[in-house]
């Protein structure tokens, strides 16, 4: 143990798709005794803010790296989203047509280890040594990756970790236990999408996981590692139930908009749309992002109107409340994201913008609007303080907005749009669900998790185990604080790409 280290090993468990309010309620009801024991003896926060958009990738990848998306040729993660079109800045001349990345496709999922780029590092890459273990954590660069033979079984995610502490020689040639372990549980997300957050199968899955964590704690005790191993628990995002489910296939057909087919280079648009929609259109070629003028006078290849104004077309999608797009003159280090908002009752449109400058931890952003504040920041003394026409850091935004809807969204939107792989127009409905991916409606589930409201954005943050870990309850934190805090417990400094801070 180095002089400043409080523990010798850390184990991070990332559950997919559990709200902080639900996990802490179950703990209060005595249904998760093992997670409660870890939380009560250590660091706990029921107001941890995840990344926006609240989608598995980037959210879970950002936990593992402690960073966010950005202009990845220079800084930040190259993964802006679960789905993206491979466009570069400047546009690629080597490839015929840009591919569509979709991590929902098994054959593409592990490519994320390369996609994140070299300007961010997984927690495994941020410390020396080789004893790093990933148990079903798909972003595992720098670690030994294990996955259960029967992927549909949750228990092996935990028993594999137990094995590494019982028989480390099975995993590592130096026969020492893993220094850093991440166990990732995707199964909770599948159940939430299929059945919802009140469903008994979803709830029982969380209760089962608590039992597996209890078994892991017993193994650590038996093998003599319980007082030197921190156990951390968090989730990538929360969830919500949409009020309306709509099939968009016909809508696009009627507009004459044909889905992009990368192999042929044909088509007018690519889109994936839960409650937030991400639209890609070709500029000069599919490698180029279009200018705003090009999107105002757009020629669709299907039977429909020519000179489509895509901004007007996308406003016709039911339930749309927000629209976001880049300014044509944006640079990685400085630029503007335009926002249009439609008031539900009056139908009145309000314009606003987010201006950004700087990179990484030094990025500063300013939010302004022409008539009214549409995020509700002005209604609250704490958040209204940041409507002072000045640029603010992520830490200033989290301090001001951690207790309301749309927490840190002003910081997050530019980090997304700076990435050349991000879309051209993003629209947000907050409470509709479309289940639309690349030309097809894939389901009718109303259960989703991408919006900027608290139910999606607030996750649990727990670190406990050894008595050396201080007991404290935090008023707020962010998911990217997990990596630097765990590294601090181990006595290491995080990589310079890490945006989060140690909470110790
Ligand atoms: Zn997820």
mmCIF file of N, CA and C in Angstrom, residues 10-24 27 32 35-36 38-39 43-51 56 58-66 68 123 137 157-158 181-189 202 206 209-210 213 230-239 456-464 474 476-486 503:
data_model
loop_
_atom_site.group_PDB
_atom_site.id
_atom_site.type_symbol
_atom_site.label_atom_id
_atom_site.label_comp_id
_atom_site.label_asym_id
_atom_site.label_seq_id
_atom_site.Cartn_x
_atom_site.Cartn_y
_atom_site.Cartn_z
ATOM 1 N N UNK A 10 -10.066 -1.998 -5.509
ATOM 2 C CA UNK A 10 -11.432 -1.451 -5.646
ATOM 3 C C UNK A 10 -12.240 -2.335 -6.599
ATOM 4 N N UNK A 11 -13.514 -2.488 -6.260
ATOM 5 C CA UNK A 11 -14.459 -3.196 -7.131
ATOM 6 C C UNK A 11 -15.609 -2.236 -7.409
ATOM 7 N N UNK A 12 -15.820 -1.910 -8.676
ATOM 8 C CA UNK A 12 -16.924 -1.023 -9.056
ATOM 9 C C UNK A 12 -18.006 -1.842 -9.754
ATOM 10 N N UNK A 13 -19.223 -1.769 -9.226
ATOM 11 C CA UNK A 13 -20.366 -2.433 -9.866
ATOM 12 C C UNK A 13 -21.225 -1.351 -10.532
ATOM 13 N N UNK A 14 -21.409 -1.465 -11.848
ATOM 14 C CA UNK A 14 -22.266 -0.516 -12.578
ATOM 15 C C UNK A 14 -23.534 -1.251 -13.003
ATOM 16 N N UNK A 15 -24.659 -0.842 -12.437
ATOM 17 C CA UNK A 15 -25.944 -1.373 -12.886
ATOM 18 C C UNK A 15 -26.464 -0.495 -14.011
ATOM 19 N N UNK A 16 -27.115 -1.121 -14.968
ATOM 20 C CA UNK A 16 -27.694 -0.335 -16.047
ATOM 21 C C UNK A 16 -29.135 0.020 -15.701
ATOM 22 N N UNK A 17 -29.427 1.338 -15.725
ATOM 23 C CA UNK A 17 -30.830 1.743 -15.711
ATOM 24 C C UNK A 17 -31.540 1.620 -14.355
ATOM 25 N N UNK A 18 -30.971 2.188 -13.304
ATOM 26 C CA UNK A 18 -31.685 2.269 -12.018
ATOM 27 C C UNK A 18 -31.613 3.709 -11.513
ATOM 28 N N UNK A 19 -32.768 4.265 -11.193
ATOM 29 C CA UNK A 19 -32.827 5.615 -10.630
ATOM 30 C C UNK A 19 -32.288 5.608 -9.200
ATOM 31 N N UNK A 20 -31.682 6.718 -8.797
ATOM 32 C CA UNK A 20 -31.250 6.851 -7.409
ATOM 33 C C UNK A 20 -32.439 6.734 -6.470
ATOM 34 N N UNK A 21 -33.543 7.382 -6.820
ATOM 35 C CA UNK A 21 -34.690 7.381 -5.898
ATOM 36 C C UNK A 21 -35.224 5.964 -5.684
ATOM 37 N N UNK A 22 -35.174 5.126 -6.727
ATOM 38 C CA UNK A 22 -35.665 3.756 -6.575
ATOM 39 C C UNK A 22 -34.716 2.906 -5.737
ATOM 40 N N UNK A 23 -33.420 3.024 -5.992
ATOM 41 C CA UNK A 23 -32.460 2.205 -5.230
ATOM 42 C C UNK A 23 -32.473 2.585 -3.751
ATOM 43 N N UNK A 24 -32.470 3.898 -3.476
ATOM 44 C CA UNK A 24 -32.436 4.324 -2.076
ATOM 45 C C UNK A 24 -33.754 4.008 -1.367
ATOM 46 N N UNK A 27 -33.507 0.425 -0.425
ATOM 47 C CA UNK A 27 -32.581 0.287 0.702
ATOM 48 C C UNK A 27 -33.295 0.644 2.008
ATOM 49 N N UNK A 32 -32.514 -4.292 0.344
ATOM 50 C CA UNK A 32 -31.154 -4.419 -0.196
ATOM 51 C C UNK A 32 -30.145 -4.313 0.956
ATOM 52 N N UNK A 35 -26.186 -3.819 -0.048
ATOM 53 C CA UNK A 35 -25.862 -2.496 -0.605
ATOM 54 C C UNK A 35 -25.988 -1.446 0.501
ATOM 55 N N UNK A 36 -27.013 -1.595 1.366
ATOM 56 C CA UNK A 36 -27.202 -0.649 2.482
ATOM 57 C C UNK A 36 -26.000 -0.653 3.418
ATOM 58 N N UNK A 38 -22.898 -1.368 2.732
ATOM 59 C CA UNK A 38 -21.782 -0.675 2.077
ATOM 60 C C UNK A 38 -21.990 0.841 2.144
ATOM 61 N N UNK A 39 -23.229 1.282 1.837
ATOM 62 C CA UNK A 39 -23.531 2.717 1.789
ATOM 63 C C UNK A 39 -23.422 3.364 3.162
ATOM 64 N N UNK A 43 -19.214 6.313 1.647
ATOM 65 C CA UNK A 43 -19.649 7.518 0.934
ATOM 66 C C UNK A 43 -20.951 7.197 0.203
ATOM 67 N N UNK A 44 -21.947 8.047 0.368
ATOM 68 C CA UNK A 44 -23.209 7.803 -0.347
ATOM 69 C C UNK A 44 -23.792 9.116 -0.844
ATOM 70 N N UNK A 45 -24.435 9.020 -2.012
ATOM 71 C CA UNK A 45 -25.074 10.196 -2.591
ATOM 72 C C UNK A 45 -26.278 9.728 -3.395
ATOM 73 N N UNK A 46 -27.442 10.294 -3.077
ATOM 74 C CA UNK A 46 -28.648 9.940 -3.837
ATOM 75 C C UNK A 46 -28.991 11.038 -4.842
ATOM 76 N N UNK A 47 -28.000 11.879 -5.150
ATOM 77 C CA UNK A 47 -28.202 12.981 -6.096
ATOM 78 C C UNK A 47 -26.972 13.115 -6.995
ATOM 79 N N UNK A 48 -26.614 11.980 -7.604
ATOM 80 C CA UNK A 48 -25.454 11.964 -8.497
ATOM 81 C C UNK A 48 -25.943 12.218 -9.931
ATOM 82 N N UNK A 49 -25.323 13.175 -10.620
ATOM 83 C CA UNK A 49 -25.789 13.589 -11.953
ATOM 84 C C UNK A 49 -25.011 12.839 -13.030
ATOM 85 N N UNK A 50 -25.748 12.183 -13.925
ATOM 86 C CA UNK A 50 -25.079 11.483 -15.020
ATOM 87 C C UNK A 50 -24.917 12.404 -16.229
ATOM 88 N N UNK A 51 -24.434 11.863 -17.332
ATOM 89 C CA UNK A 51 -24.193 12.659 -18.543
ATOM 90 C C UNK A 51 -25.498 12.858 -19.303
ATOM 91 N N UNK A 56 -27.151 4.809 -22.379
ATOM 92 C CA UNK A 56 -26.104 3.905 -21.888
ATOM 93 C C UNK A 56 -24.698 4.299 -22.345
ATOM 94 N N UNK A 58 -23.287 7.454 -24.132
ATOM 95 C CA UNK A 58 -22.038 7.677 -23.421
ATOM 96 C C UNK A 58 -22.028 7.446 -21.902
ATOM 97 N N UNK A 59 -23.190 7.380 -21.206
ATOM 98 C CA UNK A 59 -23.189 7.473 -19.733
ATOM 99 C C UNK A 59 -22.261 6.454 -19.057
ATOM 100 N N UNK A 60 -22.370 5.189 -19.465
ATOM 101 C CA UNK A 60 -21.590 4.146 -18.783
ATOM 102 C C UNK A 60 -20.114 4.240 -19.150
ATOM 103 N N UNK A 61 -19.830 4.596 -20.398
ATOM 104 C CA UNK A 61 -18.441 4.826 -20.791
ATOM 105 C C UNK A 61 -17.818 5.993 -20.032
ATOM 106 N N UNK A 62 -18.612 7.015 -19.796
ATOM 107 C CA UNK A 62 -18.098 8.174 -19.064
ATOM 108 C C UNK A 62 -17.772 7.836 -17.612
ATOM 109 N N UNK A 63 -18.530 6.892 -17.020
ATOM 110 C CA UNK A 63 -18.202 6.450 -15.654
ATOM 111 C C UNK A 63 -16.829 5.783 -15.667
ATOM 112 N N UNK A 64 -16.600 4.915 -16.667
ATOM 113 C CA UNK A 64 -15.366 4.115 -16.725
ATOM 114 C C UNK A 64 -14.128 4.978 -17.020
ATOM 115 N N UNK A 65 -14.316 6.089 -17.747
ATOM 116 C CA UNK A 65 -13.178 6.967 -18.085
ATOM 117 C C UNK A 65 -13.077 8.209 -17.199
ATOM 118 N N UNK A 66 -14.175 8.595 -16.583
ATOM 119 C CA UNK A 66 -14.179 9.839 -15.799
ATOM 120 C C UNK A 66 -14.201 11.082 -16.681
ATOM 121 N N UNK A 68 -15.896 13.018 -20.629
ATOM 122 C CA UNK A 68 -17.089 13.150 -21.460
ATOM 123 C C UNK A 68 -16.674 13.156 -22.925
ATOM 124 N N UNK A 123 -10.300 3.556 -16.433
ATOM 125 C CA UNK A 123 -9.665 3.531 -15.106
ATOM 126 C C UNK A 123 -8.545 2.495 -15.074
ATOM 127 N N UNK A 137 -17.863 -5.926 -18.303
ATOM 128 C CA UNK A 137 -17.786 -4.497 -18.619
ATOM 129 C C UNK A 137 -17.234 -4.371 -20.033
ATOM 130 N N UNK A 157 -21.561 -12.704 -13.340
ATOM 131 C CA UNK A 157 -20.875 -11.403 -13.309
ATOM 132 C C UNK A 157 -20.225 -11.225 -11.939
ATOM 133 N N UNK A 158 -20.934 -11.686 -10.898
ATOM 134 C CA UNK A 158 -20.424 -11.552 -9.533
ATOM 135 C C UNK A 158 -19.517 -12.720 -9.145
ATOM 136 N N UNK A 181 -11.395 -3.749 -10.364
ATOM 137 C CA UNK A 181 -12.383 -4.624 -11.004
ATOM 138 C C UNK A 181 -13.617 -3.806 -11.341
ATOM 139 N N UNK A 182 -14.164 -4.015 -12.532
ATOM 140 C CA UNK A 182 -15.500 -3.456 -12.823
ATOM 141 C C UNK A 182 -16.421 -4.597 -13.221
ATOM 142 N N UNK A 183 -17.558 -4.672 -12.554
ATOM 143 C CA UNK A 183 -18.626 -5.582 -12.944
ATOM 144 C C UNK A 183 -19.770 -4.751 -13.495
ATOM 145 N N UNK A 184 -20.231 -5.099 -14.682
ATOM 146 C CA UNK A 184 -21.317 -4.325 -15.301
ATOM 147 C C UNK A 184 -22.525 -5.243 -15.494
ATOM 148 N N UNK A 185 -23.704 -4.763 -15.066
ATOM 149 C CA UNK A 185 -24.940 -5.558 -15.137
ATOM 150 C C UNK A 185 -25.902 -4.919 -16.142
ATOM 151 N N UNK A 186 -25.923 -5.408 -17.395
ATOM 152 C CA UNK A 186 -26.831 -4.833 -18.393
ATOM 153 C C UNK A 186 -28.277 -5.298 -18.244
ATOM 154 N N UNK A 187 -28.477 -6.399 -17.518
ATOM 155 C CA UNK A 187 -29.782 -7.072 -17.488
ATOM 156 C C UNK A 187 -30.908 -6.204 -16.927
ATOM 157 N N UNK A 188 -30.570 -5.340 -15.961
ATOM 158 C CA UNK A 188 -31.595 -4.477 -15.376
ATOM 159 C C UNK A 188 -32.201 -3.549 -16.443
ATOM 160 N N UNK A 189 -31.380 -3.152 -17.401
ATOM 161 C CA UNK A 189 -31.853 -2.261 -18.470
ATOM 162 C C UNK A 189 -32.843 -2.980 -19.391
ATOM 163 N N UNK A 202 -38.139 -6.744 -12.692
ATOM 164 C CA UNK A 202 -37.082 -5.718 -12.595
ATOM 165 C C UNK A 202 -36.643 -5.554 -11.136
ATOM 166 N N UNK A 206 -32.944 -6.593 -9.065
ATOM 167 C CA UNK A 206 -32.118 -5.737 -8.200
ATOM 168 C C UNK A 206 -31.901 -6.428 -6.852
ATOM 169 N N UNK A 209 -29.335 -9.116 -7.246
ATOM 170 C CA UNK A 209 -27.990 -8.534 -7.335
ATOM 171 C C UNK A 209 -27.462 -8.175 -5.943
ATOM 172 N N UNK A 210 -28.360 -7.710 -5.079
ATOM 173 C CA UNK A 210 -27.932 -7.418 -3.705
ATOM 174 C C UNK A 210 -27.427 -8.694 -3.027
ATOM 175 N N UNK A 213 -24.023 -9.463 -4.316
ATOM 176 C CA UNK A 213 -23.048 -8.560 -3.681
ATOM 177 C C UNK A 213 -22.742 -9.057 -2.269
ATOM 178 N N UNK A 230 -12.364 -1.690 -1.467
ATOM 179 C CA UNK A 230 -13.553 -0.825 -1.541
ATOM 180 C C UNK A 230 -14.532 -1.398 -2.551
ATOM 181 N N UNK A 231 -15.825 -1.356 -2.215
ATOM 182 C CA UNK A 231 -16.866 -1.733 -3.174
ATOM 183 C C UNK A 231 -17.657 -0.474 -3.523
ATOM 184 N N UNK A 232 -17.758 -0.199 -4.814
ATOM 185 C CA UNK A 232 -18.487 0.987 -5.270
ATOM 186 C C UNK A 232 -19.668 0.556 -6.124
ATOM 187 N N UNK A 233 -20.749 1.312 -6.033
ATOM 188 C CA UNK A 233 -21.957 0.983 -6.800
ATOM 189 C C UNK A 233 -22.510 2.263 -7.423
ATOM 190 N N UNK A 234 -22.801 2.184 -8.717
ATOM 191 C CA UNK A 234 -23.482 3.309 -9.368
ATOM 192 C C UNK A 234 -24.296 2.765 -10.543
ATOM 193 N N UNK A 235 -25.004 3.639 -11.245
ATOM 194 C CA UNK A 235 -25.755 3.227 -12.434
ATOM 195 C C UNK A 235 -25.517 4.265 -13.532
ATOM 196 N N UNK A 236 -25.786 3.873 -14.784
ATOM 197 C CA UNK A 236 -25.465 4.782 -15.886
ATOM 198 C C UNK A 236 -26.518 5.873 -16.077
ATOM 199 N N UNK A 237 -27.775 5.571 -15.736
ATOM 200 C CA UNK A 237 -28.863 6.551 -15.891
ATOM 201 C C UNK A 237 -30.100 6.013 -15.197
ATOM 202 N N UNK A 238 -31.104 6.876 -15.039
ATOM 203 C CA UNK A 238 -32.389 6.444 -14.495
ATOM 204 C C UNK A 238 -33.321 6.057 -15.620
ATOM 205 N N UNK A 239 -34.594 6.452 -15.532
ATOM 206 C CA UNK A 239 -35.581 6.023 -16.534
ATOM 207 C C UNK A 239 -36.882 6.809 -16.363
ATOM 208 N N UNK A 456 -34.422 10.615 -15.214
ATOM 209 C CA UNK A 456 -33.395 9.973 -16.052
ATOM 210 C C UNK A 456 -31.976 10.306 -15.602
ATOM 211 N N UNK A 457 -31.802 11.516 -15.071
ATOM 212 C CA UNK A 457 -30.442 12.059 -14.866
ATOM 213 C C UNK A 457 -29.830 11.769 -13.485
ATOM 214 N N UNK A 458 -30.655 11.348 -12.511
ATOM 215 C CA UNK A 458 -30.129 11.220 -11.143
ATOM 216 C C UNK A 458 -29.906 9.752 -10.796
ATOM 217 N N UNK A 459 -28.676 9.413 -10.448
ATOM 218 C CA UNK A 459 -28.292 8.027 -10.187
ATOM 219 C C UNK A 459 -27.661 7.897 -8.792
ATOM 220 N N UNK A 460 -27.596 6.663 -8.278
ATOM 221 C CA UNK A 460 -26.947 6.467 -6.968
ATOM 222 C C UNK A 460 -25.429 6.452 -7.095
ATOM 223 N N UNK A 461 -24.756 6.850 -6.032
ATOM 224 C CA UNK A 461 -23.284 6.855 -5.962
ATOM 225 C C UNK A 461 -22.901 6.361 -4.580
ATOM 226 N N UNK A 462 -22.275 5.192 -4.515
ATOM 227 C CA UNK A 462 -21.966 4.555 -3.229
ATOM 228 C C UNK A 462 -20.541 4.000 -3.273
ATOM 229 N N UNK A 463 -19.743 4.287 -2.237
ATOM 230 C CA UNK A 463 -18.440 3.633 -2.083
ATOM 231 C C UNK A 463 -18.274 3.268 -0.615
ATOM 232 N N UNK A 464 -18.012 1.990 -0.321
ATOM 233 C CA UNK A 464 -17.847 1.609 1.082
ATOM 234 C C UNK A 464 -17.053 0.332 1.218
ATOM 235 N N UNK A 474 -23.222 12.899 0.619
ATOM 236 C CA UNK A 474 -22.971 14.074 -0.211
ATOM 237 C C UNK A 474 -24.283 14.653 -0.732
ATOM 238 N N UNK A 476 -24.592 16.353 -3.504
ATOM 239 C CA UNK A 476 -24.616 16.090 -4.939
ATOM 240 C C UNK A 476 -23.220 15.676 -5.397
ATOM 241 N N UNK A 477 -23.156 15.047 -6.535
ATOM 242 C CA UNK A 477 -21.887 14.746 -7.195
ATOM 243 C C UNK A 477 -22.220 14.395 -8.637
ATOM 244 N N UNK A 478 -21.224 13.976 -9.416
ATOM 245 C CA UNK A 478 -21.488 13.555 -10.800
ATOM 246 C C UNK A 478 -20.827 12.205 -11.042
ATOM 247 N N UNK A 479 -21.304 11.481 -12.052
ATOM 248 C CA UNK A 479 -20.804 10.116 -12.270
ATOM 249 C C UNK A 479 -19.315 10.108 -12.609
ATOM 250 N N UNK A 480 -18.808 11.189 -13.219
ATOM 251 C CA UNK A 480 -17.378 11.214 -13.564
ATOM 252 C C UNK A 480 -16.491 11.444 -12.335
ATOM 253 N N UNK A 481 -17.107 11.642 -11.157
ATOM 254 C CA UNK A 481 -16.319 11.718 -9.918
ATOM 255 C C UNK A 481 -15.917 10.326 -9.431
ATOM 256 N N UNK A 482 -16.542 9.265 -9.965
ATOM 257 C CA UNK A 482 -16.278 7.915 -9.469
ATOM 258 C C UNK A 482 -14.824 7.500 -9.674
ATOM 259 N N UNK A 483 -14.311 7.628 -10.902
ATOM 260 C CA UNK A 483 -12.938 7.194 -11.198
ATOM 261 C C UNK A 483 -11.910 7.948 -10.337
ATOM 262 N N UNK A 484 -11.930 9.302 -10.308
ATOM 263 C CA UNK A 484 -10.918 9.971 -9.481
ATOM 264 C C UNK A 484 -11.031 9.642 -7.994
ATOM 265 N N UNK A 485 -12.258 9.394 -7.505
ATOM 266 C CA UNK A 485 -12.406 9.058 -6.082
ATOM 267 C C UNK A 485 -11.817 7.664 -5.800
ATOM 268 N N UNK A 486 -12.098 6.700 -6.675
ATOM 269 C CA UNK A 486 -11.542 5.356 -6.489
ATOM 270 C C UNK A 486 -10.012 5.376 -6.584
ATOM 271 N N UNK A 503 -13.882 12.903 -4.365
ATOM 272 C CA UNK A 503 -14.826 13.436 -3.366
ATOM 273 C C UNK A 503 -14.254 13.310 -1.949
#
